[in-house]
CSV table of C-alpha atoms in Angstrom, one decimal:
chain,number,residue,atom,x,y,z
A,1364,MET,CA,26.4,11.4,-28.3
A,1365,ASP,CA,25.4,15.1,-28.1
A,1366,GLU,CA,22.9,14.6,-30.9
A,1367,SER,CA,21.3,11.7,-29.0
A,1368,ALA,CA,21.1,13.8,-25.9
A,1369,THR,CA,19.4,16.5,-27.8
A,1370,SER,CA,17.0,14.2,-29.5
A,1371,ILE,CA,15.8,12.5,-26.4
A,1372,ASN,CA,15.8,15.7,-24.3
A,1373,PHE,CA,17.8,14.4,-21.4
A,1374,THR,CA,21.1,15.7,-19.9
A,1375,ALA,CA,24.1,13.8,-18.8
A,1376,ASP,CA,23.2,14.5,-15.1
A,1377,GLU,CA,19.7,13.2,-15.5
A,1378,THR,CA,21.0,10.0,-17.2
A,1379,ARG,CA,23.5,9.5,-14.3
A,1380,ASP,CA,20.8,10.2,-11.7
A,1381,ASN,CA,18.5,7.7,-13.4
A,1382,LEU,CA,21.2,5.0,-13.2
A,1383,ILE,CA,21.9,5.7,-9.5
A,1384,PHE,CA,18.2,5.8,-8.7
A,1385,VAL,CA,17.5,2.5,-10.5
A,1386,LEU,CA,20.4,0.7,-8.9
A,1387,SER,CA,19.9,2.1,-5.4
A,1388,VAL,CA,16.1,1.7,-5.2
A,1389,TYR,CA,15.2,-1.3,-7.4
A,1390,ILE,CA,17.9,-3.7,-6.1
A,1391,PRO,CA,16.9,-3.4,-2.4
A,1392,LEU,CA,13.2,-3.4,-3.4
A,1393,ASP,CA,13.8,-6.6,-5.4
A,1394,LEU,CA,15.5,-8.3,-2.5
A,1395,VAL,CA,12.6,-7.4,-0.2
A,1396,ILE,CA,10.1,-8.8,-2.7
A,1397,ILE,CA,12.0,-12.1,-3.2
A,1398,ALA,CA,12.8,-12.7,0.5
A,1399,GLY,CA,9.3,-11.6,1.8
A,1400,ASN,CA,7.2,-13.7,-0.6
A,1401,ALA,CA,9.6,-16.7,-0.3
A,1402,LEU,CA,9.0,-16.5,3.5
A,1403,VAL,CA,5.2,-16.3,3.0
A,1404,LEU,CA,5.2,-19.4,0.8
A,1405,PHE,CA,7.4,-21.2,3.5
A,1406,LEU,CA,5.0,-20.1,6.3
A,1407,ILE,CA,2.0,-21.4,4.3
A,1408,ARG,CA,3.7,-24.7,3.9
A,1409,GLN,CA,4.6,-24.8,7.6
A,1410,THR,CA,1.1,-24.0,8.8
A,1411,LYS,CA,-0.4,-26.6,6.4
A,1412,SER,CA,-3.0,-24.1,5.2
A,1413,TYR,CA,-2.5,-24.9,1.5
A,1414,ASP,CA,-5.8,-26.9,1.4
A,1415,LYS,CA,-8.0,-23.9,2.2
A,1416,PRO,CA,-9.2,-21.7,-0.6
A,1417,GLN,CA,-8.3,-18.4,1.1
A,1418,TYR,CA,-4.7,-19.5,1.7
A,1419,VAL,CA,-4.4,-21.1,-1.8
A,1420,LEU,CA,-5.2,-17.7,-3.3
A,1421,LEU,CA,-2.8,-15.9,-1.0
A,1422,GLY,CA,-0.1,-18.4,-1.7
A,1423,SER,CA,-0.7,-18.1,-5.4
A,1424,LEU,CA,-0.5,-14.3,-5.1
A,1425,ALA,CA,2.8,-14.6,-3.2
A,1426,PHE,CA,4.1,-16.9,-5.9
A,1427,VAL,CA,3.2,-14.2,-8.5
A,1428,ASP,CA,5.0,-11.6,-6.4
A,1429,LEU,CA,8.0,-13.9,-6.1
A,1430,LEU,CA,8.1,-14.2,-9.9
A,1431,THR,CA,7.8,-10.4,-10.1
A,1432,GLY,CA,11.0,-10.1,-8.0
A,1433,ILE,CA,12.9,-12.9,-9.9
A,1434,ILE,CA,12.0,-12.0,-13.5
A,1435,ALA,CA,9.9,-8.9,-13.9
A,1436,VAL,CA,11.9,-6.4,-11.7
A,1437,PRO,CA,15.3,-7.2,-13.3
A,1438,MET,CA,13.8,-6.8,-16.8
A,1439,PHE,CA,12.0,-3.6,-15.6
A,1440,MET,CA,15.4,-2.2,-14.4
A,1441,TRP,CA,16.9,-3.0,-17.7
A,1442,GLY,CA,14.1,-1.2,-19.5
A,1443,CYS,CA,14.3,1.8,-17.2
A,1444,ILE,CA,18.1,2.2,-17.9
A,1445,LEU,CA,17.6,1.8,-21.7
A,1446,ARG,CA,14.8,4.4,-21.8
A,1447,ARG,CA,17.2,7.1,-20.5
A,1448,SER,CA,20.3,6.0,-22.4
A,1449,PHE,CA,22.3,8.2,-24.7
A,1450,TYR,CA,23.2,5.2,-26.8
A,1451,LEU,CA,19.7,4.8,-28.3
A,1452,GLN,CA,18.0,7.4,-30.5
A,1453,GLU,CA,14.5,6.0,-30.0
A,1454,PHE,CA,14.9,5.0,-26.4
A,1455,ASP,CA,11.2,5.6,-25.6
A,1456,LYS,CA,10.2,2.7,-27.9
A,1457,CYS,CA,12.0,-0.1,-26.0
A,1458,GLU,CA,8.9,-1.8,-24.6
A,1459,LEU,CA,9.9,-5.5,-24.8
A,1460,GLN,CA,11.6,-5.4,-21.4
A,1461,PHE,CA,8.4,-4.3,-19.7
A,1462,LEU,CA,6.3,-7.3,-20.8
A,1463,PRO,CA,7.1,-9.5,-17.8
A,1464,ALA,CA,6.0,-6.7,-15.4
A,1465,LYS,CA,2.8,-6.2,-17.4
A,1466,ILE,CA,2.0,-9.9,-17.2
A,1467,CYS,CA,2.8,-10.2,-13.5
A,1468,VAL,CA,0.8,-7.1,-12.5
A,1469,SER,CA,-2.1,-8.3,-14.6
A,1470,VAL,CA,-2.0,-11.7,-12.9
A,1471,SER,CA,-1.9,-10.0,-9.5
A,1472,TRP,CA,-4.9,-7.9,-10.4
A,1473,PHE,CA,-6.9,-11.0,-11.3
A,1474,HIS,CA,-5.8,-12.6,-8.0
A,1475,LEU,CA,-7.1,-9.7,-6.1
A,1476,ILE,CA,-10.5,-10.0,-7.8
A,1477,LEU,CA,-10.6,-13.7,-6.9
A,1478,ILE,CA,-9.6,-13.0,-3.3
A,1479,THR,CA,-12.4,-10.4,-3.1
A,1480,VAL,CA,-14.9,-12.9,-4.5
A,1481,ASP,CA,-13.8,-15.5,-2.0
A,1482,ARG,CA,-14.3,-13.1,0.9
A,1483,TYR,CA,-17.6,-11.9,-0.5
A,1484,VAL,CA,-19.1,-15.4,-0.7
A,1485,SER,CA,-17.8,-16.2,2.8
A,1486,ILE,CA,-19.6,-13.3,4.3
A,1487,MET,CA,-22.7,-12.9,2.1
A,1488,LYS,CA,-23.4,-16.6,1.7
A,1489,PRO,CA,-21.7,-18.4,4.6
A,1490,LEU,CA,-23.9,-21.4,4.6
A,1491,HIS,CA,-23.3,-22.0,0.9
A,1492,TYR,CA,-19.6,-21.1,0.9
A,1493,HIS,CA,-18.2,-24.6,0.4
A,1494,LYS,CA,-20.8,-25.2,-2.3
A,1495,HIS,CA,-19.7,-22.3,-4.4
A,1496,ILE,CA,-16.0,-22.1,-3.5
A,1497,SER,CA,-14.0,-25.3,-3.9
A,1498,LEU,CA,-10.3,-26.0,-4.5
A,1499,HIS,CA,-11.0,-27.2,-8.0
A,1500,ARG,CA,-12.7,-24.0,-8.9
A,1501,ILE,CA,-9.9,-22.0,-7.2
A,1502,TYR,CA,-7.2,-23.8,-9.2
A,1503,PHE,CA,-9.2,-23.4,-12.4
A,1504,SER,CA,-9.6,-19.6,-11.8
A,1505,ILE,CA,-5.8,-19.2,-11.1
A,1506,ILE,CA,-4.9,-21.0,-14.3
A,1507,LEU,CA,-7.4,-18.9,-16.2
A,1508,SER,CA,-6.1,-15.7,-14.8
A,1509,TRP,CA,-2.6,-16.7,-15.9
A,1510,ILE,CA,-3.8,-17.4,-19.4
A,1511,ILE,CA,-5.7,-14.1,-19.8
A,1512,ALA,CA,-2.9,-12.1,-18.3
A,1513,PHE,CA,-0.3,-13.8,-20.5
A,1514,LEU,CA,-2.3,-13.2,-23.7
A,1515,PHE,CA,-2.9,-9.6,-22.6
A,1516,GLY,CA,0.8,-9.1,-22.0
A,1517,ILE,CA,2.1,-10.5,-25.2
A,1518,MET,CA,-0.6,-8.9,-27.3
A,1519,GLN,CA,1.9,-6.4,-28.6
A,1520,LEU,CA,3.9,-9.3,-30.1
A,1521,PHE,CA,1.0,-10.2,-32.4
A,1522,TRP,CA,1.9,-7.3,-34.7
A,1523,GLU,CA,5.1,-6.7,-36.5
A,1524,MET,CA,7.9,-5.1,-34.5
A,1525,GLU,CA,10.9,-3.0,-35.6
A,1526,HIS,CA,14.3,-3.9,-34.3
A,1527,ILE,CA,15.8,-0.6,-33.4
A,1528,ASP,CA,19.2,-1.6,-32.1
A,1529,GLU,CA,21.5,-4.4,-33.4
A,1530,GLY,CA,23.8,-4.4,-30.4
A,1531,ILE,CA,23.4,-5.6,-26.8
A,1532,PHE,CA,20.4,-3.5,-25.9
A,1533,PHE,CA,17.8,-5.9,-27.5
A,1534,CYS,CA,15.5,-2.9,-28.2
A,1535,TYR,CA,12.3,-3.3,-30.3
A,1536,LYS,CA,9.8,-0.7,-31.4
A,1537,MET,CA,6.3,-1.9,-30.8
A,1538,ASN,CA,3.5,-1.5,-33.3
A,1539,GLU,CA,1.3,1.5,-32.5
A,1540,SER,CA,-1.9,-0.4,-33.3
A,1541,ALA,CA,-0.9,-3.1,-30.8
A,1542,ILE,CA,-0.3,-0.5,-28.1
A,1543,GLU,CA,-3.6,1.2,-28.8
A,1544,VAL,CA,-5.5,-2.1,-28.6
A,1545,GLN,CA,-3.8,-3.0,-25.3
A,1546,ARG,CA,-4.6,0.5,-23.9
A,1547,TYR,CA,-8.3,0.2,-24.8
A,1548,ILE,CA,-8.5,-3.2,-23.2
A,1549,SER,CA,-6.9,-1.8,-20.0
A,1550,LEU,CA,-9.4,1.1,-20.0
A,1551,VAL,CA,-12.2,-1.4,-20.0
A,1552,MET,CA,-10.8,-4.1,-17.6
A,1553,VAL,CA,-9.3,-1.9,-14.9
A,1554,PRO,CA,-12.3,0.4,-14.2
A,1555,THR,CA,-14.7,-2.5,-14.5
A,1556,GLY,CA,-12.7,-4.6,-12.0
A,1557,THR,CA,-12.3,-1.7,-9.7
A,1558,ILE,CA,-16.0,-1.0,-9.6
A,1559,LEU,CA,-16.9,-4.6,-9.0
A,1560,VAL,CA,-14.4,-4.9,-6.2
A,1561,SER,CA,-15.6,-1.7,-4.6
A,1562,ILE,CA,-19.2,-2.8,-4.7
A,1563,MET,CA,-18.4,-6.2,-3.1
A,1564,TYR,CA,-16.4,-4.6,-0.3
A,1565,PHE,CA,-19.2,-2.0,0.3
A,1566,LYS,CA,-21.8,-4.8,0.6
A,1567,MET,CA,-19.6,-6.9,2.8
A,1568,PHE,CA,-18.9,-4.1,5.3
A,1569,ILE,CA,-22.6,-3.2,5.4
A,1570,VAL,CA,-23.6,-6.8,6.3
A,1571,VAL,CA,-20.9,-7.0,8.9
A,1572,LYS,CA,-22.0,-3.8,10.6
A,1573,LYS,CA,-25.5,-5.1,10.8
A,1574,LEU,CA,-24.2,-8.3,12.4
A,1575,GLU,CA,-22.2,-6.4,14.9
A,1576,LYS,CA,-25.3,-4.6,16.1
A,1577,ASN,CA,-26.9,-8.0,16.9
A,1578,ILE,CA,-23.7,-9.6,18.1
A,1579,VAL,CA,-25.1,-10.0,21.7
A,1580,ILE,CA,-27.8,-12.4,20.6
A,1581,ILE,CA,-25.6,-14.4,18.2
A,1582,PRO,CA,-24.1,-17.6,19.6
A,1583,ILE,CA,-20.4,-17.4,20.7
A,1584,ARG,CA,-19.2,-19.8,18.0
A,1585,THR,CA,-21.1,-18.0,15.2
A,1586,ARG,CA,-19.8,-14.7,16.7
A,1587,ASN,CA,-16.2,-15.8,16.4
A,1588,ILE,CA,-16.7,-17.0,12.8
A,1589,VAL,CA,-18.2,-13.6,11.9
A,1590,ARG,CA,-15.3,-11.7,13.5
A,1591,ASN,CA,-12.7,-13.9,11.8
A,1592,ARG,CA,-14.3,-13.5,8.4
A,1593,TYR,CA,-14.6,-9.8,8.9
A,1594,LYS,CA,-10.9,-9.6,9.8
A,1595,ALA,CA,-10.1,-11.6,6.7
A,1596,ALA,CA,-12.2,-9.3,4.6
A,1597,LYS,CA,-10.4,-6.2,6.0
A,1598,THR,CA,-7.1,-7.9,5.2
A,1599,SER,CA,-8.0,-8.6,1.6
A,1600,ALA,CA,-9.3,-5.0,1.4
A,1601,LEU,CA,-5.8,-3.7,2.6
A,1602,ILE,CA,-4.1,-5.8,-0.1
A,1603,VAL,CA,-6.4,-4.5,-2.8
A,1604,GLY,CA,-6.0,-0.9,-1.4
A,1605,ALA,CA,-2.2,-1.2,-1.4
A,1606,PHE,CA,-2.3,-2.4,-5.0
A,1607,GLY,CA,-4.6,0.5,-6.0
A,1608,ILE,CA,-2.4,3.1,-4.4
A,1609,ALA,CA,0.7,1.6,-6.0
A,1610,TYR,CA,-0.9,1.5,-9.5
A,1611,LEU,CA,-2.6,4.9,-9.4
A,1612,PRO,CA,0.4,7.2,-10.2
A,1613,HIS,CA,1.4,4.9,-13.1
A,1614,ALA,CA,-2.2,5.0,-14.4
A,1615,LEU,CA,-2.3,8.8,-14.2
A,1616,ARG,CA,0.7,9.2,-16.4
A,1617,PRO,CA,-1.3,9.7,-19.6
A,1618,VAL,CA,-3.3,12.4,-17.8
A,1619,VAL,CA,-0.2,14.2,-16.8
A,1620,TYR,CA,1.2,14.1,-20.3
A,1621,SER,CA,-2.1,15.3,-21.7
A,1622,PHE,CA,-1.4,18.7,-20.2
A,1623,GLY,CA,1.5,19.1,-22.5
A,1624,TYR,CA,4.3,18.1,-20.2
A,1625,GLN,CA,7.4,16.5,-21.7
A,1626,ARG,CA,8.9,13.4,-20.1
A,1627,SER,CA,12.0,15.3,-18.9
A,1628,GLU,CA,9.7,17.9,-17.2
A,1629,VAL,CA,8.0,15.2,-15.0
A,1630,TYR,CA,11.3,13.3,-14.6
A,1631,TRP,CA,11.0,12.4,-10.9
A,1632,TYR,CA,7.3,11.7,-11.1
A,1633,ASP,CA,8.0,9.2,-13.8
A,1634,LEU,CA,10.7,7.4,-11.7
A,1635,ILE,CA,8.5,7.3,-8.6
A,1636,ALA,CA,5.5,6.1,-10.5
A,1637,GLU,CA,7.5,3.2,-12.0
A,1638,VAL,CA,8.8,2.2,-8.5
A,1639,LEU,CA,5.3,2.3,-7.0
A,1640,PHE,CA,4.1,0.2,-10.0
A,1641,ILE,CA,5.8,-2.9,-8.4
A,1642,MET,CA,5.8,-1.7,-4.8
A,1643,SER,CA,2.7,-3.8,-3.8
A,1644,SER,CA,4.7,-7.0,-4.3
A,1645,ALA,CA,7.0,-5.9,-1.5
A,1646,VAL,CA,4.1,-4.6,0.8
A,1647,ASN,CA,1.9,-7.8,0.6
A,1648,PRO,CA,4.1,-10.0,2.8
A,1649,PHE,CA,4.1,-7.4,5.6
A,1650,ILE,CA,0.3,-7.3,5.4
A,1651,TYR,CA,0.0,-11.1,5.7
A,1652,VAL,CA,2.3,-11.3,8.7
A,1653,CYS,CA,0.7,-8.4,10.5
A,1654,ARG,CA,-3.0,-9.3,9.8
A,1655,LEU,CA,-3.1,-13.1,9.7
A,1656,LYS,CA,-2.7,-14.9,13.0
A,1657,GLN,CA,-1.5,-18.1,11.4
A,1658,PHE,CA,1.4,-16.4,9.6
A,1659,SER,CA,2.5,-14.3,12.6
A,1660,SER,CA,2.3,-17.4,14.9
A,1661,ALA,CA,4.3,-19.5,12.4
A,1662,LEU,CA,6.9,-16.7,12.1
A,1663,ARG,CA,7.3,-16.4,15.8
A,1664,HIS,CA,7.7,-20.2,16.1
A,1665,LEU,CA,10.3,-20.2,13.4
A,1666,LEU,CA,12.3,-17.4,15.1
A,1667,GLN,CA,12.1,-19.2,18.4
A,1668,ILE,CA,13.4,-22.4,16.9
A,1669,ASN,CA,16.3,-20.5,15.3
A,1670,SER,CA,17.0,-18.7,18.6
A,1671,HIS,CA,17.0,-22.0,20.5
A,1672,LYS,CA,19.4,-23.5,18.0
A,1673,GLN,CA,21.8,-20.6,18.3
A,1674,GLN,CA,21.7,-20.8,22.1
A,1675,GLN,CA,22.3,-24.6,21.9
A,1676,ARG,CA,25.4,-24.0,19.8
A,1677,LEU,CA,26.7,-21.5,22.3
A,1678,VAL,CA,26.1,-23.9,25.1
A,1679,ASP,CA,27.9,-26.7,23.3
A,1680,LYS,CA,30.9,-24.4,22.8
A,1681,ASP,CA,30.9,-23.5,26.5
A,1682,VAL,CA,31.2,-27.2,27.7
A,1683,HIS,CA,33.8,-27.5,30.5
A,1684,PRO,CA,37.2,-28.6,29.1
A,1685,THR,CA,37.5,-31.5,31.6
A,1686,ALA,CA,34.1,-32.8,30.5
A,1687,GLN,CA,35.3,-32.6,26.9
A,1688,LEU,CA,38.4,-34.7,27.8
A,1689,GLN,CA,36.2,-37.2,29.6
A,1690,ILE,CA,34.0,-37.5,26.5
A,1691,THR,CA,37.0,-37.8,24.2
A,1692,TYR,CA,38.9,-40.4,26.2
A,1693,SER,CA,36.0,-42.5,27.5
A,1694,SER,CA,35.7,-46.1,26.6
A,1695,PRO,CA,34.2,-46.7,23.1
A,1696,ARG,CA,31.9,-49.2,24.6
A,1697,LYS,CA,30.2,-46.6,26.8
A,1698,LYS,CA,27.7,-44.2,25.4
A,1699,CYS,CA,28.5,-40.6,26.0
A,1700,ASP,CA,25.8,-38.6,27.9
A,1701,PHE,CA,26.1,-35.0,26.8
A,1702,SER,CA,23.2,-33.9,28.9
A,1703,SER,CA,25.1,-34.7,32.1
A,1704,SER,CA,28.2,-32.6,31.0
A,1705,GLU,CA,29.2,-30.1,33.6
A,1706,MET,CA,28.6,-26.5,32.5
A,1707,ILE,CA,30.4,-23.4,33.5
């Protein structure tokens, strides 16, 4: 065990701290991701907004985030624990456990591009929106994003892998050529997508600012449409921004290591970067509820219904005992009227 500790350059305290950190942070975060995105899908179903392109995309993104909480985060936790384990000599090569997270994050990134394109067309070409954006095209784009992200995620499996551990760890060493190919594709896709998204939002906000200057001469109905679409664009910009902030520390890790730092020297940066990597899946439901009126109204309505049911149960428990006796011993031919029961 001492030899393993020396070879991987981690102490017993760091391994213990890593285990405590993973269990105390990832488990609550995973519960928030699952509960929040399940609630979003339920609210979309309740508001009957699943036939609108914007909400189809948001619902699909919430579904991706839900899968992130159900599948990717537990596998991610497993990988984080293995990478700082004293039981594996080549702990840093256990990459198989991170494939679900890579696939889910890639799908989320493509969804953010689709959401941005949807908002761009709605503001830049409002009269031709329904001509360019249809449910069939949305569904096709979602399926295509899953296919591309899946192929990108499993690209490492196309090359031969080395099984490091024969025990319960299920640790495989990925081929270096496969990792390099995946890294080069990321270096092309991520900056290109970021630049396109930034340009689209920049153009959208310029157009909206021009419309706001002439808002007085615009008809009231058109004015409300412009404001709603501008608010929807700001909401999607917040979602994209949250994803970018969460992904940035993880993307900067190669830059940090290029200065000659060892993994043990940037230990806490590594842990926080990995947490932020999946943090956007937990933040998105809060953005939906705070920014989208349909979601907040449906949530308030749901809470009011639950509160009313709880009050009704309390009222039913507080029915006067004599009234309960009258109900119990009344003639079976007569129908009991609970509404006329005498209350305390």
